[in-house]
Coordinates of C-alpha atoms and ligand atoms in Angstrom, one line a residue:
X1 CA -28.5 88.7 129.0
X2 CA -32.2 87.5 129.2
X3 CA -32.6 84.9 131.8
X4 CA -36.8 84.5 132.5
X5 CA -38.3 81.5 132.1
X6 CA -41.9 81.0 131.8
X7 CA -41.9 77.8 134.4
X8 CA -38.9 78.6 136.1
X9 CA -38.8 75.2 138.4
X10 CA -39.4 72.9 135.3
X11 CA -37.0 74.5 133.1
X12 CA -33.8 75.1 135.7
X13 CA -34.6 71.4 137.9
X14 CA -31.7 69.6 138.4
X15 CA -31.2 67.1 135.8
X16 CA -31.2 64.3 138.4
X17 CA -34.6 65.0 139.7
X18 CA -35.9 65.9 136.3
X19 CA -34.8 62.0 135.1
X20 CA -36.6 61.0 138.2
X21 CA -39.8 62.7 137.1
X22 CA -39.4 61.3 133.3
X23 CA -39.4 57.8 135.4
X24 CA -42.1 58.3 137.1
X25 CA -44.3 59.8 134.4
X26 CA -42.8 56.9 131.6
X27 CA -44.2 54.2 133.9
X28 CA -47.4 55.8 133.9
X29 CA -47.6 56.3 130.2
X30 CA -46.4 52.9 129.3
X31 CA -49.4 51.9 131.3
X32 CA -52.0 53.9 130.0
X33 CA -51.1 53.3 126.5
X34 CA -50.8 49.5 126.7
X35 CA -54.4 49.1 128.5
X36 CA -55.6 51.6 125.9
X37 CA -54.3 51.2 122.9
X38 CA -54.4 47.8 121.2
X39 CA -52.2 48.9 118.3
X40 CA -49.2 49.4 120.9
X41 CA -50.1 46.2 122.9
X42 CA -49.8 44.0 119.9
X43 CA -46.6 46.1 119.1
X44 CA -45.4 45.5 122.8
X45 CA -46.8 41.4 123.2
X46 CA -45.0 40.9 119.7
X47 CA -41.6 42.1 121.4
X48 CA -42.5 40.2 124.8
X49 CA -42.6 43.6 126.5
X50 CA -45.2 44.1 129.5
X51 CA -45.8 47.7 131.5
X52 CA -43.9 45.7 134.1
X53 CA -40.7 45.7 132.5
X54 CA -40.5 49.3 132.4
X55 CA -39.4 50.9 136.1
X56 CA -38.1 54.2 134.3
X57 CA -36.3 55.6 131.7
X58 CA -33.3 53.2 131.9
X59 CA -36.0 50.6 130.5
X60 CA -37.1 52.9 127.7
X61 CA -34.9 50.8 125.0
X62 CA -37.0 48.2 125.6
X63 CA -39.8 49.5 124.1
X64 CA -40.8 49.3 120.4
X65 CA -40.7 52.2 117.6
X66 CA -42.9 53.6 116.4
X67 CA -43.3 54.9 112.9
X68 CA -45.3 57.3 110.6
X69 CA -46.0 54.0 108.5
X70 CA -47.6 53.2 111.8
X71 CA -49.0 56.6 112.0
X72 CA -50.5 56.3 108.6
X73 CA -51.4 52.7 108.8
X74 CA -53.1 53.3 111.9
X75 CA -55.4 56.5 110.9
X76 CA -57.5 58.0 111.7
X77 CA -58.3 56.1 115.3
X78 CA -56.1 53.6 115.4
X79 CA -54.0 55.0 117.9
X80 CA -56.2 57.0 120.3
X81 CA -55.5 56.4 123.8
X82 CA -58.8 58.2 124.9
X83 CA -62.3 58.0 124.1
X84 CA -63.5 61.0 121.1
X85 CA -65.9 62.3 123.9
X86 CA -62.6 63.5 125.7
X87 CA -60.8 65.1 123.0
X88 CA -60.9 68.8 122.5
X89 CA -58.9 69.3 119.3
X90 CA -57.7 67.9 115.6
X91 CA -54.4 68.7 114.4
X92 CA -53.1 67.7 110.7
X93 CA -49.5 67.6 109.4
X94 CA -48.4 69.6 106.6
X95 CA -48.1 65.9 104.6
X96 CA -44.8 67.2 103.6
X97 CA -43.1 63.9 103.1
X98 CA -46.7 61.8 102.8
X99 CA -50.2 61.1 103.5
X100 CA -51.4 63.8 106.3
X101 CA -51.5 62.1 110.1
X102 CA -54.0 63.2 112.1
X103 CA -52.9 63.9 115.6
X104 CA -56.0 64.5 118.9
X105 CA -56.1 66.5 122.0
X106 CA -57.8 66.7 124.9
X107 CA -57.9 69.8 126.9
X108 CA -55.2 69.2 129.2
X109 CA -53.3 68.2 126.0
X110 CA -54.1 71.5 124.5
X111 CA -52.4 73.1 127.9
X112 CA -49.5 71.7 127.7
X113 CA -48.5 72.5 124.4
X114 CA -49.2 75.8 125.0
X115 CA -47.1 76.4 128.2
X116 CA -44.4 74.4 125.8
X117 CA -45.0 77.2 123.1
X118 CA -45.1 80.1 125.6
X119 CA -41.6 79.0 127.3
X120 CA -40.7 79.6 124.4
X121 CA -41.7 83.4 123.6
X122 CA -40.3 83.6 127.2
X123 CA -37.1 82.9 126.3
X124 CA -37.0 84.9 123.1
X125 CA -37.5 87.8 125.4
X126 CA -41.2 87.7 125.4
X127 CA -43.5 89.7 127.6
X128 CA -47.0 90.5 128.6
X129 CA -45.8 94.2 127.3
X130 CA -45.1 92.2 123.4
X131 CA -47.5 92.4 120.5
X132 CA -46.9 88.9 119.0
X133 CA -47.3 88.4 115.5
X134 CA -48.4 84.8 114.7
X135 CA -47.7 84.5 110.9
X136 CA -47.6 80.3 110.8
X137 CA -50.7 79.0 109.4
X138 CA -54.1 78.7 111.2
X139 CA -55.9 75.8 111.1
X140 CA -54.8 72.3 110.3
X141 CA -51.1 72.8 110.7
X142 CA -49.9 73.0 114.2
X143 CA -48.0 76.7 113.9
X144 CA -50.8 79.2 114.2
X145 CA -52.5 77.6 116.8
X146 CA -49.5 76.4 118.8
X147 CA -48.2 80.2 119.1
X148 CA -51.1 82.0 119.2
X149 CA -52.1 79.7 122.6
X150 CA -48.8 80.4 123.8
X151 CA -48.7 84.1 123.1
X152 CA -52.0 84.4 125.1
X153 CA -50.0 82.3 128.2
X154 CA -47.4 85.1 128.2
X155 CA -49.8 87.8 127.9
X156 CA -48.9 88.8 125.1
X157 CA -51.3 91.2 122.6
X158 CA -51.6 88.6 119.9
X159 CA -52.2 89.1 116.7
X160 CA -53.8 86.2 115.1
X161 CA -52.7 86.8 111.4
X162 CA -52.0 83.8 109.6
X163 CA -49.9 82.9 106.6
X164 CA -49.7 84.9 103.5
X165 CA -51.0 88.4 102.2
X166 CA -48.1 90.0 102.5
X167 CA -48.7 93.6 102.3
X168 CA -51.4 93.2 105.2
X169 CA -48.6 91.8 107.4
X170 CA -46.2 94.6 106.9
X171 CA -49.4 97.3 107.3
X172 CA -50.3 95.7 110.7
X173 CA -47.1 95.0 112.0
X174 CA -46.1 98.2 111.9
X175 CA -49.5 100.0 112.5
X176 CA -50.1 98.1 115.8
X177 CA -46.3 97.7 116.5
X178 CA -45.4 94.2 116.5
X179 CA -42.4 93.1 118.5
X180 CA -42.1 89.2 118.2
X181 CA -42.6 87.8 114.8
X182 CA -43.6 84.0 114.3
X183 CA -43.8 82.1 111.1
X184 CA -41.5 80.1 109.1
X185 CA -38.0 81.3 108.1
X186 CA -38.2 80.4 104.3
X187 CA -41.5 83.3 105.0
X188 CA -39.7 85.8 107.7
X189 CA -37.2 86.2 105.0
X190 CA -39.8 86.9 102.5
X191 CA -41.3 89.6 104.7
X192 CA -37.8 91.1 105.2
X193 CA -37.3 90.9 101.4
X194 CA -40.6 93.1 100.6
X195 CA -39.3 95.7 103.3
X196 CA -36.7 96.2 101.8
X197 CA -38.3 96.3 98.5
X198 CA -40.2 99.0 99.8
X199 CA -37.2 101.1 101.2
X200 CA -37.7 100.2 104.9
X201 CA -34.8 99.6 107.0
X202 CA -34.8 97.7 110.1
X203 CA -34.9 100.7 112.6
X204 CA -38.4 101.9 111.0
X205 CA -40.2 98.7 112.5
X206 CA -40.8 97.5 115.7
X207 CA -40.1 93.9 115.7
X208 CA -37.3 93.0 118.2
X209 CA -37.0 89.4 118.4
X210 CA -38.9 86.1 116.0
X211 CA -39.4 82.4 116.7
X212 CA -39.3 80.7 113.0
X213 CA -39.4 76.7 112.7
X214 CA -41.4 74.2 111.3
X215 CA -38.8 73.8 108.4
X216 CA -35.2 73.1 108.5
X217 CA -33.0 76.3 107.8
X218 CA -29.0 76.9 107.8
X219 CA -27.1 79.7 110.6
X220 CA -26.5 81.4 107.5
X221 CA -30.0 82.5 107.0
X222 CA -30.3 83.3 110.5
X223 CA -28.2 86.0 110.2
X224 CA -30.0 87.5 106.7
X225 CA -33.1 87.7 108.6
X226 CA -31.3 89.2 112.2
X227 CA -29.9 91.5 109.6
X228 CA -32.6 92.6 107.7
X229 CA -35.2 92.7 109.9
X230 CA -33.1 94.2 113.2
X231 CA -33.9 91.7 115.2
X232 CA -32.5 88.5 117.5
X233 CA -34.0 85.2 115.5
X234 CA -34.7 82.1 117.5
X235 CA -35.3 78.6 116.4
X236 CA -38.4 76.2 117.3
X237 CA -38.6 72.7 116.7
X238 CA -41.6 70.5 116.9
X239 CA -43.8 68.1 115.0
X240 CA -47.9 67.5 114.9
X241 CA -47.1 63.9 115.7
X242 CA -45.7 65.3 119.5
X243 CA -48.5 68.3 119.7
X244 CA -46.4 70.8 117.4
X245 CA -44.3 73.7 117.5
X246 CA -42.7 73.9 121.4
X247 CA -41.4 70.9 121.8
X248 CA -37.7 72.2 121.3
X249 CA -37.2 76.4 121.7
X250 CA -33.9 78.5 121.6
X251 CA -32.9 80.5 124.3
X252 CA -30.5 83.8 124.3
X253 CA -27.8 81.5 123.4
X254 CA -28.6 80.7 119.9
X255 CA -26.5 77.4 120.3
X256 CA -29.4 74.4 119.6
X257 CA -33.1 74.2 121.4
X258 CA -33.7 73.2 125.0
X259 CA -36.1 70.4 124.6
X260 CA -39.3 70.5 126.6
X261 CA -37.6 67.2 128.4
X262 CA -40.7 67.1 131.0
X263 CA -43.1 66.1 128.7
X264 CA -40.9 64.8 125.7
X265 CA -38.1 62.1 126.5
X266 CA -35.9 62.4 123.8
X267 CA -32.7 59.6 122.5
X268 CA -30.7 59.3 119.2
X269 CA -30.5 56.7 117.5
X270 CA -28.8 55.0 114.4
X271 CA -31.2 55.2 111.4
X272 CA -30.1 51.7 110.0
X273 CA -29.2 49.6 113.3
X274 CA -32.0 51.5 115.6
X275 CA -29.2 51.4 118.2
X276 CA -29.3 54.1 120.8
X277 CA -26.7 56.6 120.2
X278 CA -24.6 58.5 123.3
X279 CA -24.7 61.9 124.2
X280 CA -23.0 64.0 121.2
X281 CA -23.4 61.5 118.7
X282 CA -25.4 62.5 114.9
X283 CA -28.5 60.4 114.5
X284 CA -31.8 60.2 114.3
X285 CA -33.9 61.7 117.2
X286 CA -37.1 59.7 118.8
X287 CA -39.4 61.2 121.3
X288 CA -41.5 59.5 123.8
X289 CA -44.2 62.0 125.0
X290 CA -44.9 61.6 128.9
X291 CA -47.8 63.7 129.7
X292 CA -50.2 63.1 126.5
X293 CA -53.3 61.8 127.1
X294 CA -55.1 61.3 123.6
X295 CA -52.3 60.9 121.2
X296 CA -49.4 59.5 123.1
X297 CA -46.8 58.4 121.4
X298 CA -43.7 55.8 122.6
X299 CA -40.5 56.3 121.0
X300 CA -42.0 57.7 117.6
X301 CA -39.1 57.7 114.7
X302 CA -39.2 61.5 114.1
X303 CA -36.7 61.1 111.1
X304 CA -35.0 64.4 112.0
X305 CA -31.3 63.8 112.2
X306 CA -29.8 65.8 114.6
X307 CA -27.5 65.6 117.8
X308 CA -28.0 65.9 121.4
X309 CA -25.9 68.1 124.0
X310 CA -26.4 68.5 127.7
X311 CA -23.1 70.8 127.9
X312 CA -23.9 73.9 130.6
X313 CA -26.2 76.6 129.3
X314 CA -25.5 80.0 130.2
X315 CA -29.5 80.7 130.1
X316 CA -29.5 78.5 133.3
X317 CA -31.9 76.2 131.9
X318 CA -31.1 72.8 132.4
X319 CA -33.0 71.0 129.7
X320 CA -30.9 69.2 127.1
X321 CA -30.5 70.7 123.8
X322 CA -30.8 69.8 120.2
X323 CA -29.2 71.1 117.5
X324 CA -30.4 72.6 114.3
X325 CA -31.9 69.1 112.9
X326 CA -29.8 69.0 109.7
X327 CA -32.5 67.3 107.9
X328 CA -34.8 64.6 107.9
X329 CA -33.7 60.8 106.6
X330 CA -36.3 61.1 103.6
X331 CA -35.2 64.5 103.0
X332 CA -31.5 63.8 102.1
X333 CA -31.3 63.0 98.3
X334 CA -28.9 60.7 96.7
X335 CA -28.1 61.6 93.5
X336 CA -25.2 59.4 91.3
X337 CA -24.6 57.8 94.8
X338 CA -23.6 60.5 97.0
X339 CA -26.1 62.0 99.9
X340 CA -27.1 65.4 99.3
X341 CA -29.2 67.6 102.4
X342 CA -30.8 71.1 100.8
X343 CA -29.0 72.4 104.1
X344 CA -25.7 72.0 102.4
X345 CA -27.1 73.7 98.9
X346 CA -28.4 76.2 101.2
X347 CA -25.3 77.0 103.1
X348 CA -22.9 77.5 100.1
X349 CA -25.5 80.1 98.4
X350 CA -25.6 82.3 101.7
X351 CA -21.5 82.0 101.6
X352 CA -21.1 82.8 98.4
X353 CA -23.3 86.0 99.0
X354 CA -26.9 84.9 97.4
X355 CA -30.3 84.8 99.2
X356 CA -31.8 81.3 99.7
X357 CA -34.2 81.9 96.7
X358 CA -33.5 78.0 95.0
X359 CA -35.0 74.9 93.9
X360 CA -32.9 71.7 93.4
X361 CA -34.3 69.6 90.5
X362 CA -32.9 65.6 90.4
X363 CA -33.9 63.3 87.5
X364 CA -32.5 60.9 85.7
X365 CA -31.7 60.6 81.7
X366 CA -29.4 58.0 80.3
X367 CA -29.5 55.7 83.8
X368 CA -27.8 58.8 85.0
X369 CA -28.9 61.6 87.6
X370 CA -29.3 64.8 86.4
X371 CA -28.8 67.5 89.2
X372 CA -29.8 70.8 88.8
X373 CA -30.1 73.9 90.9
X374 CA -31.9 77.2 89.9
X375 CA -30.3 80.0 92.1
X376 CA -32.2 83.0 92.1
X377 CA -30.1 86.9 91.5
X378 CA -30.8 89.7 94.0
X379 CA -31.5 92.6 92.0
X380 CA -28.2 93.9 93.1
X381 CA -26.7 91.1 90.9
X382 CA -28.8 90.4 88.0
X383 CA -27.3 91.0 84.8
X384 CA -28.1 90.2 81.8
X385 CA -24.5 90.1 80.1
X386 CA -24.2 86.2 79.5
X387 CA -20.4 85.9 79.8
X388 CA -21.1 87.4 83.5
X389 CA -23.8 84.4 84.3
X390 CA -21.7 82.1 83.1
X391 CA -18.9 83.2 85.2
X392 CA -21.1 83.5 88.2
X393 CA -22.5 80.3 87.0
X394 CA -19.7 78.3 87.4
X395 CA -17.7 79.6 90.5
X396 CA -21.2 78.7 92.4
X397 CA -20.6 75.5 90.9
X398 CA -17.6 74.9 91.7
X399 CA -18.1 76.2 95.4
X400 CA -21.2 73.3 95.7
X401 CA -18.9 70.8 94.5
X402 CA -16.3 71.3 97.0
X403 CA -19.0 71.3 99.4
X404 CA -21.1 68.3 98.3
X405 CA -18.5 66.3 96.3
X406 CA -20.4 66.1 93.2
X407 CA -21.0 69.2 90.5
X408 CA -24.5 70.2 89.8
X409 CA -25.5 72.3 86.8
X410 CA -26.0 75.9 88.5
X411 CA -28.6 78.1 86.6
X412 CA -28.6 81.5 87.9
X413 CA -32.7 83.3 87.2
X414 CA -33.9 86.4 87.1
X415 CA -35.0 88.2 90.8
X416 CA -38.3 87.0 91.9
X417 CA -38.8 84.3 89.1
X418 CA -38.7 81.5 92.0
X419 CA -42.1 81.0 93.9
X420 CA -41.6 82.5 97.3
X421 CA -43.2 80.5 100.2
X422 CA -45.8 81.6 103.2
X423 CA -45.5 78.6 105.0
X424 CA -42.8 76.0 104.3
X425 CA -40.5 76.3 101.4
X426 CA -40.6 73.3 99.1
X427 CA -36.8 72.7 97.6
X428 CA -36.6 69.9 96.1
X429 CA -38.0 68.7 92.6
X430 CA -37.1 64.9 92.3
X431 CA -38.4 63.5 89.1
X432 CA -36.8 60.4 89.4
X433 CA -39.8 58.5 90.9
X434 CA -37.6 56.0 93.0
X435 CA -39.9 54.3 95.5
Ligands
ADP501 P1 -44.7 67.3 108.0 O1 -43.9 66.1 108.4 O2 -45.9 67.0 107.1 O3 -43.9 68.5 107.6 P2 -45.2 68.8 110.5 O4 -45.9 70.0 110.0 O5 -45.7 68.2 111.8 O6 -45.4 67.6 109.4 O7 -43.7 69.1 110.5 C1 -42.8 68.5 111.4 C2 -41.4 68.4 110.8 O8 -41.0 69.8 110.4 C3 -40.3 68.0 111.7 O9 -40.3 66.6 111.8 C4 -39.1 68.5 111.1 O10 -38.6 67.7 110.0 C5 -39.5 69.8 110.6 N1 -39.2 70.9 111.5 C6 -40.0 71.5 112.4 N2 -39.3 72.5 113.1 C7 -38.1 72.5 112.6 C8 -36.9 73.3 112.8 N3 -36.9 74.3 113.7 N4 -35.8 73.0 112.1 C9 -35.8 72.1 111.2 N5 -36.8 71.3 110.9 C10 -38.0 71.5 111.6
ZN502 ZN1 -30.2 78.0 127.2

């Protein structure tokens, strides 16, 4: 089993004396950012809260929340802890749920993320003897440039590709023998999708191992891609609002991401009461970054719901893990009442033996929700006999409504006719317009 770390000391330190350095480092952060940041001092005067109160991070539920309406209401400055001569680096967010945030960097910022990215390619099995394919997006969004500084950590041969053109990833990646893979899942399955396509099977390419993240994606489709491409598939977590991708990595385990606890304290709480949530529990998770300098942020809301565990790893790390964040708060759909994730759509397609080719489309007619889902045929399945459909049609139905406790209208399409994604897959079509 694989067991290198990139920073072997930080990532196997016993939790005691990691907890000590989060102290240490908290009381320091809460200090810079309330002597730098008026937005959080008014925040922290409002609740009566002073750097003093905080000696570590058994004070850190004292501290406000923050929120991406605070984000947004805040932009572009409003939250810089460090003057624009300082800063290195703008990052965006993909604006998947909203207006863009704008998140800044100074150099040492910039390092950091990185060495969070490349402990990450570590533990996938990354070497400096990998060619590391960076298919996440360059530029604004946070993928290309996270991986692409971490591949260069590891030493890595890095090949700065990019999102999209499809045919020029599958030329290069096997022309220059790629062995890691990173881009999104909803996009790794695409690329293992046209290779197929175009007769190759996994043992003709070179890949080994892939990090996909920046969207949420089911165990399910894990193994599709392990499958088609022949390879080991790990998960990364992160968000533009804590630096980006890195903040949370999988290790040979495949059981949840270690998070990056050193420089990102991390706590659940409940999403209606804000109360902090123990150990094991399903909420929503809230970071507090320790070590940023420009764009720190104190227990920011991420909206992700997931759950914490800090149950032995067999990779020897000692960070605590997440697990596969289930979705985000604004991403779950209620439709005639009941709560609806993509996830669980997404998990009874790859049961019942269809790829994750769908869109979900809510709206309302009569004062009633209408809930559809187009589900996509391999080629393997399409027919074009309609008693077949319908019959296909309705056992998927019936399998979702088991599932999600209310019955959607299942409309199987031809192959290809749903728009595949390069970067991350948008699944939901809600018409409704509830604000
Ligand atoms: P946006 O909020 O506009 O999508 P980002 O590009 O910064 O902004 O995306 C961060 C979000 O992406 C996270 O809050 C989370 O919801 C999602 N995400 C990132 N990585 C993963 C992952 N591995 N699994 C599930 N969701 C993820
Ligand atoms: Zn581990």
């Amino acid at each position: 089993m694989e067991q290198r770390y990139f920073q072997k000391e930080i990532e196997t330190m016993p939790v005691e004396e990691l907890q000590k350095l989060q102290s240490e480092k908290l009381v320091k952060q809460v200090r810079h950012v309330y002597e730098n940041v008026p937005y959080y001092k008014a925040l922290m005067d409002e609740k009566g809260i002073t750097p003093d109160d905080v000696r570590g991070i058994a004070d850190l539920h004292k501290l406000p929340f923050l929120t991406k309406a605070d984000l947004r209401d805040a932009y572009p400055y409003g939250l810089l802890a460090k003057p624009l001569a300082d800063c290195v680096r703008i990052q965006s967010t993909s604006g998947t749920t909203g207006r863009r945030v704008v998140a800044f960097y100074t150099q040492k910022d910039v390092d950091l993320w990185e060495d969070c990215c490349a402990r990450a390619i570590v533990a996938a099995g990354g070497t400096k003897e990998d060619v590391c394919q960076v298919a996440y997006g360059y530029g604004l969004f946070t993928g290309g440039p996270g991986l692409n500084g971490g591949s260069h950590k590891v030493g890595c041969l890095t090949l700065p590709m990019s999102s999209g053109n499809t045919e020029r990833q599958i030329q290069f990646m096997q022309d220059l023998k790629a062995t890691i893979l990173c881009c999104t899942p909803s996009y790794a399955a695409y690329i293992g999708e046209t290779l197929k396509e175009q007769g190759c099977k996994p043992e003709d390419i070179p890949l080994k191992a892939g990090i996909f993240g920046a969207e949420p994606w089911t165990e399910e489709m894990r193994r599709g891609i392990e499958e088609t491409l022949g390879i080991r598939a790990y998960d990364i977590y992160g968000l533009t609002e804590t630096s980006g991708p890195g903040v949370a990595f999988e290790c040979c385990e495949q059981t949840g991401m270690h998070i990056n606890e050193d420089h990102f304290l991390a706590e659940i709480i409940d999403p209606e009461t804000g109360e902090v949530l123990p150990e094991g529990e399903k909420g929503e998770l809230v970071f507090t970054s320790l070590d940023k300098e420009a764009f720190p942020l104190l227990r920011y809301r991420t909206r992700d719901i997931c759950v914490l565990s800090r149950k032995k790893c067999s990779c020897g790390r000692t960070l605590i893990k997440m697990a596969k964040p289930m979705g985000r708060t604004d991403d779950m759909l209620i439709i005639r009442g009941v709560n609806v994730f993509p996830s669980q759509i997404e998990t009874v397609l790859l049961n019942e033996g269809y790829q994750p080719n769908y869109q979900i489309i809510v709206d309302r007619a009569k004062n009633t929700d209408t809930f559809d889902v187009n589900v996509e045929m391999s080629p393997e399945q399409f027919t074009d006999k309609v008693s077949d459909v319908l019959k296909m049609e309705k056992s998927l139905a019936n399998a979702m409504k088991t599932m999600l406790g209310i019955n959607p209208a299942v409309h199987l399409v031809a192959p290809k006719s749903i728009v595949r994604s390069e970067g991350k897959a948008v699944r939901v079509i809600d018409k409704r317009k509830l604000v």
